[in-house]
Amino acid sequence: MKNFKHVFVLIALSIAQVAFAQNGTVRGTIIEDSNGEPMYGVTVILLGTSNGAITDFDGKFSVNAPAGTYQLQASFIGFQKVIISDLVVKADEVTVIDQIRLKEDTEVLEEVVVTAEAIRTSEVALLTQKRKSANVLDGISSESFRRIGDSNAGEAAKRITGVSVEGGKYIYVRGLGDRYTKTTLNGMDIPGLDPDRNSIQIDVFPTNMIDNMLIVKSFTPELPADFTGGIVNIETKDFPDQKIFDISLSVEYNPAMHLNSDYITYDGSNTDFLGFDNGERDLPSGYDLADIPTPFNSTNGQVSEFLNEFSPTLGVAPQTSPMNYNFGFTYADQKELANGNTLGYMFTGNYKNNTTFYDDAFYGEYQNDRNTSVIEFQRAATTQGLLAENNVLLGGLAGLAYKTSQSKYRLTLMRLQNGVSRSGDFDLVDDEDAIGKSGYIGISENLEYNERQITNLFLNGEHHFKESGWTIDWRAASTWSSQDDPDIRKTAFTRINDNWRFAAGAAGNPSRLWRALDEVNTVGKVDLTKDLEILARDAKLKFGVSHTYKERDYSIVDFNINFYNGQQLDWAGNASEVWTPQTLYPDGSVYLVSGFSDPNPNEYNSNINNTGAYVSTEFSPAENLKAIIGVRAENFVQRHTGRDQLQTVVLDNDIVLDDLNFFPSVNFIYALQERQNLRASYSKTIARPSFKELSFAQILDPVSNRIFNGGLFAIDDWDGNLQATHIDNFDIRWELFMNRGQNVSFSAFYKSFKDPIELVLLPQAQTNTELQPRNVGDGRLYGIEMEFKKSLDFISDQFSLYGNFTFVESAIDMSATELRTRNNNARDGEVIEDTRNMAGQAPWIVNAGLAYDNYEKGIDAGLFYNVKGKTLVVVGGGINPDVFSQPFNSLNFNMNKVFGEEEQWALNFSISNILGDKMEQFYERSFSNLSGSDQEAAIQTFQRFNPGTSFGLGIKYSF
């Protein structure tokens, strides 16, 4: 009998387990239709059952039920009930309903009934966020990444209203360059990876790691104050409502670049394919690098041992170029724990290997002619030839999230590893008719490797106390980043009497250079929000504190090849013949000399402490009018350790910038109708010089031969006192949000700049192109934006058209020095204006797209266009003309097709740069009565690349 009871219990448990296993789950989000806020405490029930749930502070719910077809009801006191019909629940699967909207029940109305099929993933969530935001806000979601086919954040960002992307890496917002644009990751500061830039290169972020990108264009006090054009916030993916396990693979072919036998490369390290060097390019260890072994201070054996520590490769080698390929995976899910809380987790990885090849890359250096009656520019130097690049990106993101009834905790760890191997084979021309030029013909082989890495640890806690109306959000993040350029090799021969020689006064002796940048960035912030009433209307009081610490170490070490007793071989003009056992000392005459002294003037350490605090209130002074008023204070201290080239000025952790500033902000939002807003705002913000700009560093670009001088150098009438730029911002926007994600908006903005910082050409430099950051005359900028998305339902509701357009006008008052040097080199009859454009400011930007979305057949496709107007990129002066980038007309096609019984397969096809446009920058005569198309004969090329047209094919499988 006992045995029978045991069997019966086992059978009952087995039936219960089978029944439970046949259950499915319904998850979704409920928001308030009027403001897009998540609704806390909404009752959700499957009609005809006892299965139900209550939404949490995120508006989320989760209901378990046996497999079947149901009606789901969402109800809350004072709001219309919503019933979702034909809701199919499948065993062991999760059915997701994105965003159920509840409207206030102002009249006695029947419940709203919609089908589950009608609610699916869209950009409506992002539009809702734009509508409810206190800021002027634009953005792009992960859904658009997939639809348009963008593989990294740099490609995706240029789709956003008012945004352009320079070089595929650097974001410009409203025509303002990276100095006025700030990039954050999950709302926290993240350091840049380029010593020449103020913001991070966003191409290192694969789109499969990103949930959305938001561009905040107007300041509110909870934001950092060091932006003007916009803050670009990259939000990494959180745990999903349903299990995701995707694997994707794609390839891309460019006929002009790939499977090309003219491609060039060189022997690097055997880990280059993973995006990092294995030590093959490291500096020799155990040596005083400022006093290395030479024939004059060491034995023959010591010199030989030292020279053999270096890689012997100096020349390029031919190879057939591979196609681009990309691999990615994502695994994510959430589990309901026994205590009723939720644990979510996500792992995503990406590997990308891209190859580019330009068979006619061109860099030009031109001057104003000595003869002022000549309008055409005088050639000074040109570099032209083959430029090849292999770019590897390896990235991973792991995240955990734990959610209770009142709190949510997030922990993410991200690692990005990027390695770029670059090879060049150039013809050199130096024109003796130009000022400061010796005149020669040469050839050069250049080998470079750039390694970038970012490790980011992010911890966030969010706590909601419904009864008291308090919300606390705290965040802490540390980012460790580095950029290394190990063993940049340049071997340039000079043609002398029909022979190839190394000539220090011409193309120069061969050189090897190492650059290293290491930066740590630690940020902590706490934001508190109190729900209350002001003037008998709902209001919020917000206040918080933050602290940011950044520290950067930067160094340059370089060596030049020399020849014992001046003995050179009869070179054939091949760099590979230079560093061999037969040519190295003591068997040959080649040895190295240090290109720097100890202490190294091109080595510095800088750190920043920035403490911020703010208070603001959001309230409604009248019906349909919302006001957000507040102020932020920041105490910013920057210290620098370094010295000038002559070792006459030495700084040891000295303060180079110490500011306490207050940044007021006023934002008004008037609801003209339920889905129609009028916004107006005013704020003060700041743009501070970068680490490198507040330094004595002198940095040479080995390809273009252009030299950067730190802003602390006092040169002629520049006193080396580089200051922050202070900006006043005014914005106004009208916006209308319609059904099916349709919208239209018009914006106008004005900004004034006190002491703007710009990179200027030094008129004193004649043998090389030299640039320096300086405060120039005050500036102003104003413009308009327009955005729309419209369904073409008169053709078919599956077609939609979208576009955004930005038009900007800017003016900088030229400094007395700049105006004088321009007038001193003016052409006969030329009248120089006393204002010019701001550097990096695009006069107009156009984005447009025609999209097709057939949900039933699993097809979406689109044709997407992007272009920005001619933009001043380098400010001239003296003998140096201004440089302008030319419009690059980017037209791309992308198509996605979902297929399979469970729609588990997705196929992607894309075409990039359909028009085959070139990327070009020109010297032009400008800001005078000789500006314009009638002087096209004077236009010369600064640099030129032809990217060609690419064809891509990708496949994704979802388990």
Coordinates of C-alpha atoms in Angstrom, one line a residue, residues 551 553 599 603-607 638-644 648-656 694 696 712:
E551 CA 44.1 61.1 -15.3
D553 CA 49.7 59.7 -19.2
P599 CA 63.4 64.4 -19.3
E603 CA 55.8 63.2 -22.2
Y604 CA 53.1 64.5 -19.8
N605 CA 50.7 63.6 -17.1
S606 CA 47.5 65.5 -16.5
N607 CA 44.6 65.0 -14.2
Q638 CA 43.1 70.6 -14.2
R639 CA 46.7 69.9 -13.3
H640 CA 49.6 69.3 -15.6
T641 CA 53.1 67.7 -15.3
G642 CA 55.3 68.4 -18.3
R643 CA 57.9 70.8 -19.9
D644 CA 58.5 72.7 -23.0
T648 CA 62.9 76.2 -19.7
V649 CA 59.4 75.9 -18.3
V650 CA 58.7 72.9 -16.1
L651 CA 55.3 72.1 -14.5
D652 CA 55.0 69.6 -11.7
N653 CA 51.3 68.8 -11.1
D654 CA 50.7 72.6 -11.4
I655 CA 47.2 73.9 -11.9
V656 CA 46.6 75.0 -15.5
L694 CA 46.8 72.3 -22.2
F696 CA 53.7 71.5 -24.1
L712 CA 50.9 76.2 -23.4

